[in-house]
Every structure is written in C-alpha cells, then in structure tokens.
Tab-separated table of C-alpha atoms in Angstrom:
chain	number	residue	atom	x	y	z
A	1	UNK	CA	28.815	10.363	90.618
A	2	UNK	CA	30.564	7.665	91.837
A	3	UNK	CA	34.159	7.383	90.800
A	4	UNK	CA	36.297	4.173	91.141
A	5	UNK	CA	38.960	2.505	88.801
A	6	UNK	CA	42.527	3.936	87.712
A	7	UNK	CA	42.650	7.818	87.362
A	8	UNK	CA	43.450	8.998	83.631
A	9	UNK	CA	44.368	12.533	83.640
A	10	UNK	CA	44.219	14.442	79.831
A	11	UNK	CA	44.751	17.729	78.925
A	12	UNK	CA	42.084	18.588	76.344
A	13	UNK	CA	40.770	21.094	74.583
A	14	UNK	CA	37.106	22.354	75.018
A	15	UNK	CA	36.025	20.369	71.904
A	16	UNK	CA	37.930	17.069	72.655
A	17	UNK	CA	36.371	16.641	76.136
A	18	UNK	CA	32.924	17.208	74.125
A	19	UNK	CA	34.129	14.076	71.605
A	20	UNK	CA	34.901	12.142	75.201
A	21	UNK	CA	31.687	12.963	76.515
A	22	UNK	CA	29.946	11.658	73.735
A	23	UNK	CA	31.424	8.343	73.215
A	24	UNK	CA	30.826	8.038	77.196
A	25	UNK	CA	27.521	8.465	76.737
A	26	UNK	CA	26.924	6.138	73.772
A	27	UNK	CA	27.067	8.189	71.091
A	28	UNK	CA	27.612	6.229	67.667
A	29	UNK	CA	26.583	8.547	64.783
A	30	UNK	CA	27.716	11.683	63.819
A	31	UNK	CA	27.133	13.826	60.421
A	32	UNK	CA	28.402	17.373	60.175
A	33	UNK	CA	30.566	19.760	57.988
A	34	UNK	CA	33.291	21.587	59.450
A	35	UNK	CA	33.006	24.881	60.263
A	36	UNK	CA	35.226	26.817	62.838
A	37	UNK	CA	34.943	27.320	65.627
A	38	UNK	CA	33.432	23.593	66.103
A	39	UNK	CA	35.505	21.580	63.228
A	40	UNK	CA	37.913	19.415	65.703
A	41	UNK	CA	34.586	17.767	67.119
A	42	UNK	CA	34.394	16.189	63.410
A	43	UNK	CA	38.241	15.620	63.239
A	44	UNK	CA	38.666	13.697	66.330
A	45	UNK	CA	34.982	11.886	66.043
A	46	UNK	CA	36.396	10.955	62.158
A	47	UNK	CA	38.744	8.839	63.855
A	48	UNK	CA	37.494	7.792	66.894
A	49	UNK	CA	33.751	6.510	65.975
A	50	UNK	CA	35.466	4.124	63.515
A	51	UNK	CA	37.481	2.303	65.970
A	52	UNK	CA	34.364	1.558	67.931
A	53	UNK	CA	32.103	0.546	64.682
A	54	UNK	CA	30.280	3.888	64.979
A	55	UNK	CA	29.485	6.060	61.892
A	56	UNK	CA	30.761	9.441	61.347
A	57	UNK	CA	29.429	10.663	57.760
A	58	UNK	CA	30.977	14.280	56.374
A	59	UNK	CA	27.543	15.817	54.552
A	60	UNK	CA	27.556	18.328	51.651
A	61	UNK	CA	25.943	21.075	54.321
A	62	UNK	CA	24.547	21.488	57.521
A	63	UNK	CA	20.706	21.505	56.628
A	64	UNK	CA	22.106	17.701	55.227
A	65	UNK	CA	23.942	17.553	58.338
A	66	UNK	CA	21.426	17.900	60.867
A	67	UNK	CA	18.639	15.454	58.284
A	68	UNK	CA	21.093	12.284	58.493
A	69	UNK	CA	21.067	12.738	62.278
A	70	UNK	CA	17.254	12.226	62.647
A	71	UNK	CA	17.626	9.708	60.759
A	72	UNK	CA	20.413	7.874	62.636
A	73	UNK	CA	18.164	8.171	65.498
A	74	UNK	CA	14.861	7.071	63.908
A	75	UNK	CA	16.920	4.116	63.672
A	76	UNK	CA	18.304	4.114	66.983
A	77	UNK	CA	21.520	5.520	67.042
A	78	UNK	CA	22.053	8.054	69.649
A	79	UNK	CA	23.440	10.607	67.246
A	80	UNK	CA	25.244	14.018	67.288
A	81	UNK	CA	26.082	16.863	65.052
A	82	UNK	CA	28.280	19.637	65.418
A	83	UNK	CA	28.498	23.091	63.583
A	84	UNK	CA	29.035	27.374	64.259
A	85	UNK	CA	26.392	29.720	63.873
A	86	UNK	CA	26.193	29.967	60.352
A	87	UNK	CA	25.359	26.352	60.185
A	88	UNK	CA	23.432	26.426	63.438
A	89	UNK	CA	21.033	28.703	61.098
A	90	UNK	CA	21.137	26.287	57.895
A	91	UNK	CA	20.098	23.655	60.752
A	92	UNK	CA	16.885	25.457	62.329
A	93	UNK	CA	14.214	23.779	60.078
A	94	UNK	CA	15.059	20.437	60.179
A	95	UNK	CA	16.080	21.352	64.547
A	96	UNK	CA	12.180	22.059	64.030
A	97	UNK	CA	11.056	18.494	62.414
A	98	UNK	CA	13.293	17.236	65.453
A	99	UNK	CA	11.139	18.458	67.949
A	100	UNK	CA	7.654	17.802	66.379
A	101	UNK	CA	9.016	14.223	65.639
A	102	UNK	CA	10.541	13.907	68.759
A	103	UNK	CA	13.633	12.557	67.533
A	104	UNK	CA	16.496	12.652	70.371
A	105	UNK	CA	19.776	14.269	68.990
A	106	UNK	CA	22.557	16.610	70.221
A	107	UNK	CA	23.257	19.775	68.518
A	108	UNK	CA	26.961	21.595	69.152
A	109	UNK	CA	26.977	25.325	68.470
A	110	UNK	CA	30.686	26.607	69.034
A	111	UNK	CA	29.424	29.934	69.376
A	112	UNK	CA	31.267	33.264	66.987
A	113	UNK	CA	30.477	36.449	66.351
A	114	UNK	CA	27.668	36.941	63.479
A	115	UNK	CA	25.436	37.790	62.359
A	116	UNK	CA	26.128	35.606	58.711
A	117	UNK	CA	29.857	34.414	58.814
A	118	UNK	CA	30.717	37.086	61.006
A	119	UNK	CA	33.848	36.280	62.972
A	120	UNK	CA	34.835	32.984	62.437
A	121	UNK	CA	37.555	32.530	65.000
A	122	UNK	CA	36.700	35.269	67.588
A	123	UNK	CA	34.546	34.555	70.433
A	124	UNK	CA	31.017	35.281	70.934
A	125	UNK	CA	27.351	34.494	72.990
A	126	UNK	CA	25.238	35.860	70.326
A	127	UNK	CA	23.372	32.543	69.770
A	128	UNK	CA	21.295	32.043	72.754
A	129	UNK	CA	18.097	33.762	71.202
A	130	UNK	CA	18.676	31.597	68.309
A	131	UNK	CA	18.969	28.339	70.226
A	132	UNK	CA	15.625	29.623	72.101
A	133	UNK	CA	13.177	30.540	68.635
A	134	UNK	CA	16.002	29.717	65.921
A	135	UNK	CA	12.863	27.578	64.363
A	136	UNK	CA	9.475	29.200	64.233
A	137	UNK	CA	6.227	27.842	66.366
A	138	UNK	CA	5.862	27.000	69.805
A	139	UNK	CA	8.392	24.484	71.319
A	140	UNK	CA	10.402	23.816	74.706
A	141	UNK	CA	14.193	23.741	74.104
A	142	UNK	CA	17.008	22.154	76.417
A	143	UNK	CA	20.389	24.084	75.652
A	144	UNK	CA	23.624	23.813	78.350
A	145	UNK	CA	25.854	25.676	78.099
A	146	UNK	CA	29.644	24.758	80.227
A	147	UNK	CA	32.402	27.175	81.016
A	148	UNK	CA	35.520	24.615	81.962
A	149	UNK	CA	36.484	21.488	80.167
A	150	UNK	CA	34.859	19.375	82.847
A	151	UNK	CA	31.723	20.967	82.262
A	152	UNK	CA	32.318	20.241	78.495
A	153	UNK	CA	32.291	16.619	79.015
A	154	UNK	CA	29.872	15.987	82.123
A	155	UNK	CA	27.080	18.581	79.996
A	156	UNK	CA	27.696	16.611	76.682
A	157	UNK	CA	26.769	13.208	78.673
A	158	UNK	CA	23.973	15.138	80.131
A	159	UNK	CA	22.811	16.422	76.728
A	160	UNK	CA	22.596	13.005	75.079
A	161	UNK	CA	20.701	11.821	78.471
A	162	UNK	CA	18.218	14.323	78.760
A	163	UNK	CA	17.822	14.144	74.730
A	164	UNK	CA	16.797	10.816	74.729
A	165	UNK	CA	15.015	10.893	78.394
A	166	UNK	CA	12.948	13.428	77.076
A	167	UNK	CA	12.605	12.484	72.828
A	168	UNK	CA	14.216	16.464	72.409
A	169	UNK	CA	16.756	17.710	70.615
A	170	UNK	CA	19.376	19.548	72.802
A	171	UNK	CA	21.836	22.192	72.327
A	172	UNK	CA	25.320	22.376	73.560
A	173	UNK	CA	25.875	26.039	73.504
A	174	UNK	CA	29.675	26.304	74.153
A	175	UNK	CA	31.647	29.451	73.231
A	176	UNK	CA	34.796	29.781	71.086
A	177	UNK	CA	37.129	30.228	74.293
A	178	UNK	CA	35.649	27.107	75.854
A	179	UNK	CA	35.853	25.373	73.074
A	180	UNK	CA	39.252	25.957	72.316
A	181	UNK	CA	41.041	26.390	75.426
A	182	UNK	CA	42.516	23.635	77.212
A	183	UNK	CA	42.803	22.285	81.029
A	184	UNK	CA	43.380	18.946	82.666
A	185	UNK	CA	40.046	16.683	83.981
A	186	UNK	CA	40.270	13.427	85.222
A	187	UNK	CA	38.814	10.363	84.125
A	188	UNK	CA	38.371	7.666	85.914
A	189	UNK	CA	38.272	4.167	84.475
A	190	UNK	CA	35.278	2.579	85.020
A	191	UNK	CA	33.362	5.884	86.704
A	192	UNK	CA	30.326	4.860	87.561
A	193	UNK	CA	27.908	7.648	85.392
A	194	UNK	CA	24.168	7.688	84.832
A	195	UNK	CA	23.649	6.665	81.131
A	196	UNK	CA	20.007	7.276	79.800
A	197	UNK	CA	18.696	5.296	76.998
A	198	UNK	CA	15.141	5.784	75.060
A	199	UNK	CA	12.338	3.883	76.832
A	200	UNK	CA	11.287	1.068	73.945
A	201	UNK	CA	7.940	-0.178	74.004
A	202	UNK	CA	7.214	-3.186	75.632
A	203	UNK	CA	3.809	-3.871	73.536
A	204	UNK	CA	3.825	-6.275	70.312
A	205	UNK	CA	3.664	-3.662	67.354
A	206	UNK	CA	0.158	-3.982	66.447
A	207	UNK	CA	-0.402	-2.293	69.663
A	208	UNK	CA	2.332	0.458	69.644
A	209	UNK	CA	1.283	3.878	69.737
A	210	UNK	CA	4.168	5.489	68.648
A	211	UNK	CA	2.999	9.264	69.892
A	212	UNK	CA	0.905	8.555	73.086
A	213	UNK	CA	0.459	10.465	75.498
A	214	UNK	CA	2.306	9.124	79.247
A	215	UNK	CA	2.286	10.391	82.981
A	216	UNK	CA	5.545	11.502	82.159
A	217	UNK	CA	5.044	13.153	78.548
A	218	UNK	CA	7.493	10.855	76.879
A	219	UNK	CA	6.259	8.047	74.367
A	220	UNK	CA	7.948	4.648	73.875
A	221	UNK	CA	10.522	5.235	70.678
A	222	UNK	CA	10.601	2.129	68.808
A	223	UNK	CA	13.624	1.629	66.315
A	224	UNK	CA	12.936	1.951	62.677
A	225	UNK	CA	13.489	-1.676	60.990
A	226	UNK	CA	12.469	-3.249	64.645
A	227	UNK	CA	8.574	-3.961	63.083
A	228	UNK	CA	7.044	-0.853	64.393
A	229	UNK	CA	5.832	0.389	61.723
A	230	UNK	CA	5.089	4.018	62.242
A	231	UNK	CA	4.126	7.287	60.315
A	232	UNK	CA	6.584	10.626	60.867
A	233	UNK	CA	5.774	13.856	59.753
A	234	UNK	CA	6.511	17.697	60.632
A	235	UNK	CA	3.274	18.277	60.067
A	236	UNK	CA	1.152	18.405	63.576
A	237	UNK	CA	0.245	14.878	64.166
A	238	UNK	CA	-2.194	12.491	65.984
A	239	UNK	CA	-1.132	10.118	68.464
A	240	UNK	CA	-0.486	7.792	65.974
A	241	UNK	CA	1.744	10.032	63.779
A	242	UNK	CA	-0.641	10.959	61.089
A	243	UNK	CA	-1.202	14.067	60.699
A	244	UNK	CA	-4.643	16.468	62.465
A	245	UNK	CA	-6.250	19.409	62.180
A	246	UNK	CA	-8.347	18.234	64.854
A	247	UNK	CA	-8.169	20.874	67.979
A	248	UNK	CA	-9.100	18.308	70.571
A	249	UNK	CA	-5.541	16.520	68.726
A	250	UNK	CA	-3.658	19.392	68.191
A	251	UNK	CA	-3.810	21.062	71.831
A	252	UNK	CA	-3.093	18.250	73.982
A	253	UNK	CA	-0.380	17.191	71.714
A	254	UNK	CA	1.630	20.537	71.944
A	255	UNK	CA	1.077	21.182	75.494
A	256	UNK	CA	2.492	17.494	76.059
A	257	UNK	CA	5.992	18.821	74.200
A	258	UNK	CA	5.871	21.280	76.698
A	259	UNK	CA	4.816	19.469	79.753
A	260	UNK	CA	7.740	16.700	79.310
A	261	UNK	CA	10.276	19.268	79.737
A	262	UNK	CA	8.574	21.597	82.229
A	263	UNK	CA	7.706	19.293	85.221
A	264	UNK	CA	11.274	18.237	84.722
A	265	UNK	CA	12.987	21.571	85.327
A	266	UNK	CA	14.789	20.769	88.535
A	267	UNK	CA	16.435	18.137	86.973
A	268	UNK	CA	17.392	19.852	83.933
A	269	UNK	CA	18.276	22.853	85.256
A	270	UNK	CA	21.634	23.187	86.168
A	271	UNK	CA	23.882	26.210	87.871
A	272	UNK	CA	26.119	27.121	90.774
A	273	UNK	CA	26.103	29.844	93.548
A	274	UNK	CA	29.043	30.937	94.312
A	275	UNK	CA	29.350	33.413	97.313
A	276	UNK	CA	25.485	34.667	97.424
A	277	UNK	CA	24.223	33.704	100.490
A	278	UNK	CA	25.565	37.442	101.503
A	279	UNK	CA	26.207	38.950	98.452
A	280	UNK	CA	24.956	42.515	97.770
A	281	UNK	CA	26.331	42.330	94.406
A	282	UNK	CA	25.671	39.162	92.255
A	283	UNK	CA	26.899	38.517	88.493
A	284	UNK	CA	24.984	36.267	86.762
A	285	UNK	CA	26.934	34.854	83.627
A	286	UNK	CA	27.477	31.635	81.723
A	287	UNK	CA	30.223	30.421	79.440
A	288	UNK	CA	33.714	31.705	79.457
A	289	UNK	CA	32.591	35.247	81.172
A	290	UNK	CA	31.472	33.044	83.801
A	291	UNK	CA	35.190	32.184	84.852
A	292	UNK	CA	35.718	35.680	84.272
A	293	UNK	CA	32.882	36.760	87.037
A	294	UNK	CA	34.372	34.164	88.939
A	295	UNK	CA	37.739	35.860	89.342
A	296	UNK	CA	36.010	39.150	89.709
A	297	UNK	CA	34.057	38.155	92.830
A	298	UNK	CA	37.350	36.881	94.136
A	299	UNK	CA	39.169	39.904	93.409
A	300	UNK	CA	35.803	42.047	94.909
A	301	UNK	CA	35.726	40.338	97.925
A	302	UNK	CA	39.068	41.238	98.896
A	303	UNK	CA	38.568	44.440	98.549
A	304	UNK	CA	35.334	44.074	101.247
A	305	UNK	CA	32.684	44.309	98.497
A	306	UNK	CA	30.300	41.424	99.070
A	307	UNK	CA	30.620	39.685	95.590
A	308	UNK	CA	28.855	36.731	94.214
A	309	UNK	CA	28.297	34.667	91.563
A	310	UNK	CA	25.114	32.966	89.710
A	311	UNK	CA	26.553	30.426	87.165
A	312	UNK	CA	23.764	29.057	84.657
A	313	UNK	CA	24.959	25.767	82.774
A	314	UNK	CA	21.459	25.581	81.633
A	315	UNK	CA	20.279	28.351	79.139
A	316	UNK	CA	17.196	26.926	77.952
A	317	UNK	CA	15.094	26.621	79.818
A	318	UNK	CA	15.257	29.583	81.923
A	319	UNK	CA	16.512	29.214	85.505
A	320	UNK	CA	13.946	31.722	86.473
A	321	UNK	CA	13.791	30.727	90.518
A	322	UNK	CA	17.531	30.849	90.939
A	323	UNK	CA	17.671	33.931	89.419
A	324	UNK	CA	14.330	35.534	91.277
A	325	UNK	CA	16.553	34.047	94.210
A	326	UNK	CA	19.116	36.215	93.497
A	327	UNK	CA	17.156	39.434	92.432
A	328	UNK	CA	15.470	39.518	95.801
A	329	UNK	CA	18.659	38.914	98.095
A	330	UNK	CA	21.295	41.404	96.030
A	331	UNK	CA	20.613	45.486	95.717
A	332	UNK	CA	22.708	44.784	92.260
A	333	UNK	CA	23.035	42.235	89.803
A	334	UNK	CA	25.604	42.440	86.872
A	335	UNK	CA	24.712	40.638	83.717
A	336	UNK	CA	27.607	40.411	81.511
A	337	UNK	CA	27.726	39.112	77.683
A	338	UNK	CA	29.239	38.711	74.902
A	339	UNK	CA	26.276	39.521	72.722
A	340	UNK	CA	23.986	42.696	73.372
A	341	UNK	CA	21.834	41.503	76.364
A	342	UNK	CA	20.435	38.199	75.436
A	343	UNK	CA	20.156	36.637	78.759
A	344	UNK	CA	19.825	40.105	80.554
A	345	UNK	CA	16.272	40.992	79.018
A	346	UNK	CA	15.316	37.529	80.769
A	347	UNK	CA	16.603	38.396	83.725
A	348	UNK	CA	15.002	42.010	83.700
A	349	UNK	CA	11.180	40.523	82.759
A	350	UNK	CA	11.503	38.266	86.131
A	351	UNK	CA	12.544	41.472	88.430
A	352	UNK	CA	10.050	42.355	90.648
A	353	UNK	CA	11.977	45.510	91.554
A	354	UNK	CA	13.853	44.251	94.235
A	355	UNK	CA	17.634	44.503	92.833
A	356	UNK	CA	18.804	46.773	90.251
A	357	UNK	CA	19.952	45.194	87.064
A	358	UNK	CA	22.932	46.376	85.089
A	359	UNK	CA	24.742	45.250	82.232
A	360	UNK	CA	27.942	44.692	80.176
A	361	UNK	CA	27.777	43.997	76.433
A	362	UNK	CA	30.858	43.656	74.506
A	363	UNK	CA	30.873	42.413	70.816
A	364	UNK	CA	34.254	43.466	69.546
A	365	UNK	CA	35.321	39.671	69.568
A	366	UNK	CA	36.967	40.068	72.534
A	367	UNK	CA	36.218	38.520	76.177
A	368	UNK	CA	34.840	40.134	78.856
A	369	UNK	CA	37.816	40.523	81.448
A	370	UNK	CA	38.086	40.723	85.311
A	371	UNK	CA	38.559	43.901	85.218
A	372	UNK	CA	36.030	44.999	82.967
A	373	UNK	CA	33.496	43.420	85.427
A	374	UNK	CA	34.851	44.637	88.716
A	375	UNK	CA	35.118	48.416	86.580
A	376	UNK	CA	31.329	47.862	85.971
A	377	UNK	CA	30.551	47.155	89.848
A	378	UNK	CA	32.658	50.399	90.996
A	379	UNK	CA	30.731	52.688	88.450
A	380	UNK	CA	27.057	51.001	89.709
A	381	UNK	CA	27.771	50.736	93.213
C-alpha cells in the first residue's frame, strides 16, 4: 500500500473504522436495523452517507435489511448492511439468494453471545459456523474477521473488493471487543489503496449473458436500468438467469460458485505468523483472543518456552495450508475461543498427527485472558 499525502491520526472505535473503511472503498448504500453490538455502524453511516449523496435506509427488520441491499446492488450500488447474531439469523435466506444471484454485498456481524438474543452486550465467537452454513445448500463463503482497529478498516475495504471481484457476499465477522474498543490508526490523505469495482460488460445488451461462465468464474454484472435486461432468481439458473433442472446446467453452474473463490485462495486468504518459524507451541486464534495469544507468546517466550502465534483474518475460507504448516512444525497447538470449538474441529480434521491439539472454550461472556492461555500451555506442556 502505498501511502503519501498529510497523515490524519483518529482514535476510533472498532465500528467507526468499519464506517471509514467503507466509504474508502465506495460504499454508497446501506439498510440495516440496529441491534447491539453493531448499531453505531448505522449511527455514524446515518450521517455520513448523506453528506456524500449516498443512501442509508433504516428497514422494519433485518430479513428487510439484508433484501434492500441486493437490491442496491442489482442496481449498482456497492452496498452494506450491518447487524448481531440475532439478525445475522433473520438475514441467512435472503444471504442465500445473494450467493445464487451473485449479488456483491458486505454483511457486518458484531459477534454476542447466543444462541437467540443471548447476550447482547457481552462478547462472543459463536458465529463462525453460522457465517460458514447459516443458509442451507452448497456455497463458498468469504468471511474476515480483524482483531485491531486497523484491521477493521483495511478488512472492510477488502470485503467490499473481494465482494464485488468475486459477485459474493462477504462477512465481516468482528467481535464485540473489537468492535467496541478503541485505538489510534493513521490515515493518510490521498493513500494510494487498491479499489475493486464489478467488471461491466463490454457487449451491446442483446449479447449480454448475464450468468456466463469466464476463465476466471466471474460474469460481467450489468446495472439494473443500464438496458440489460436480465432474469434473477434463487432458484438454480441457466446461464442466462432462467431457471434449470437441466444437470448438464445445474453442475457446471455450482461448481463455477465454487471455483471463483477457490483458485483465488491465496489472495483471499489472509493471516500472520508471529514467532513460528521455531515455535514448539503455536496458538492459533482470531479476533480479540488473537491480541490476547499475542501477549501470551510474549509473556511465554520470556520465560524460554518457544511460543508462537497463527493469526487468521480470514475465517472462511479455511486457511488449511497455514495451519497444516503449523501442525507439522509445533508438538502443540492451542486453539482458543470464545465459542465451544468452532474453528478447533477445523483445525483437528486437517491434523495428520503430527502436533497435538488442545483447546480453550470459554462462553461466560467474558474474554479469554493472557493468562488463561499461558495457564493452558503449562497444564499441556
């Protein structure tokens, strides 16, 4: 990223820097009901979309929510909604028409303990299953997930790229803490950062194909009221949008959803190792336990246990090699969550035996401390 321009330095909170990150990145429509732990995305954007002749719309509900985003998009906004688990659940059907369509859109889940309304201002990971298979049938998924406010607005920009790169909805999986907490970034006026917008065809509309498949996976998106007149439908659809019960339709069709997202996974995939080159002892952990592994390793190390850390900013899809990576160079890896092993079971079906996997679950509403995680490596090691 290349920075230039005057320096502006903010102190935000985990959901502000997601409202920067989105205007950065173009966004211009957002719909949504407030719902802690995610409601100040809504406040701020209620103000801020105005003053640059965007849209923000309050809805009735999130299923509502979630519709008017597609919609903004079929018409070529890039468009965002934000919500908590409850409404992250109200949202999964239409998430569903999203990716069948393939109708770019970001999705914020401020993540609290469930399930139902659960906790609504304590902290939790206990969606990442539900950003995964939260809507039935086969489908890839993109979901980040950040653990500083940096990370909140560099993986929103990244979210609304790789949405409309790739014609997917994405998920920004951030946790209470993160969301709420605040740090200093800095901004640079005029930073030079990639900004992806939807390939439009380049044929006269008699010709478009609105669902063909490319080398690359990803159709041409043509705006709504642009004179492409096209057909969209949740049911499973030709190349021309209509729908098939053809097999020699249906296959190639949702093996292409998966395909643009899977021969893309170094680019989408996104972590940090921290330490591991000679680490016998490796945490893998995302969101705010993630600074808390972080601190534990440091800690570790200074008491001559060889600590490191796996970060994963990218939940969905898997980041199975850097984690076989680690499995095969640590004798122990500690997976700790805020949930009751969500991302652990992953990491357990790619073991080949090599390291032994442990755990820590807490779901008390509480975060997973330093402590707690360097307690866990003295009882295991």
């Amino acid at each position: 990223m290349k920075k230039k321009g005057q320096k502006k330095e903010l102190l935000l909170q985990g959901n502000e820097a997601i409202v920067e990150g989105a205007l950065r990145a173009g966004c211009s429509f957002f719909a949504g009901y407030p719902i802690t732990p995610a409601t100040e995305v809504s406040e701020l954007l209620s103000v801020r979309l105005p003053q640059l002749d965007g849209t923000f719309i309050q809805m009735e509900d999130e299923i509502a929510s979630l519709g008017a985003v597609i919609g903004a998009s079929l018409a070529g906004a890039k468009a965002m909604t934000a919500t908590s688990g409850p409404g992250f659940s109200l949202m999964q059907e239409n998430l569903g028409f999203a990716i069948i369509a393939e109708v770019p859109c970001v999705i914020v889940d401020a993540m609290r303990g469930g399930p139902s309304t659960g906790l609504p201002t304590m902290p939790s990971q206990s969606d990442v299953m539900q950003a995964r298979w939260g809507t039935h049938g086969d489908h890839p998924i993109i979901a980040l997930c950040p653990s500083t406010i940096r990370e909140c607005y560099d993986l929103t920009i990244k979210a609304f790229n790789y949405s409309e790169k790739f014609r997917i909805p994405v998920v920004l999986l951030v946790d209470e803490v993160v969301a709420h907490m605040r740090e200093k970034i800095a901004i640079h006026e005029g930073e030079d950062i990639e900004i992806f917008n939807r390939i439009k065809p380049t044929v006269p509309p008699e010709w478009y194909i609105p669902f063909e498949d490319t080398p690359k996976g990803v159709p041409a998106m043509a705006n709504f009221g642009d004179g492409y007149r096209y057909h969209v439908t949740g049911l499973t659809h030709d190349i021309r949008g209509f729908p098939t019960s053809r097999p020699d339709e249906i296959d190639p069709f949702i093996r292409r959803l998966f395909r643009k997202v899977s021969q893309n996974f170094a680019e989408v995939q996104i972590g940090e190792f921290y330490q591991t080159d000679d680490a016998e002892i490796t945490i893998i952990a995302y969101g705010c336990v993630a600074r808390s592994a972080r601190r534990a390793a440091a800690d570790g190390r200074e008491r001559g246990l060889k600590v490191g850390v796996l970060k994963i900013n990218t939940i969905w899809p898997f980041m199975r090699t850097q984690v076989e990576k680690v499995l095969r160079t640590s004798k122990v890896v500690i997976v700790p969550e805020m949930n009751m092993g969500q991302i652990s079971r992953e990491v357990k079906r790619v073991n080949k035996g090599d390291a032994k996997v442990f755990t820590i679950n807490k779901v008390d509403g509480t975060i997973i401390t330093p402590q707690e995680i360097l307690s866990r490596i003295k009882e295991v090691y």
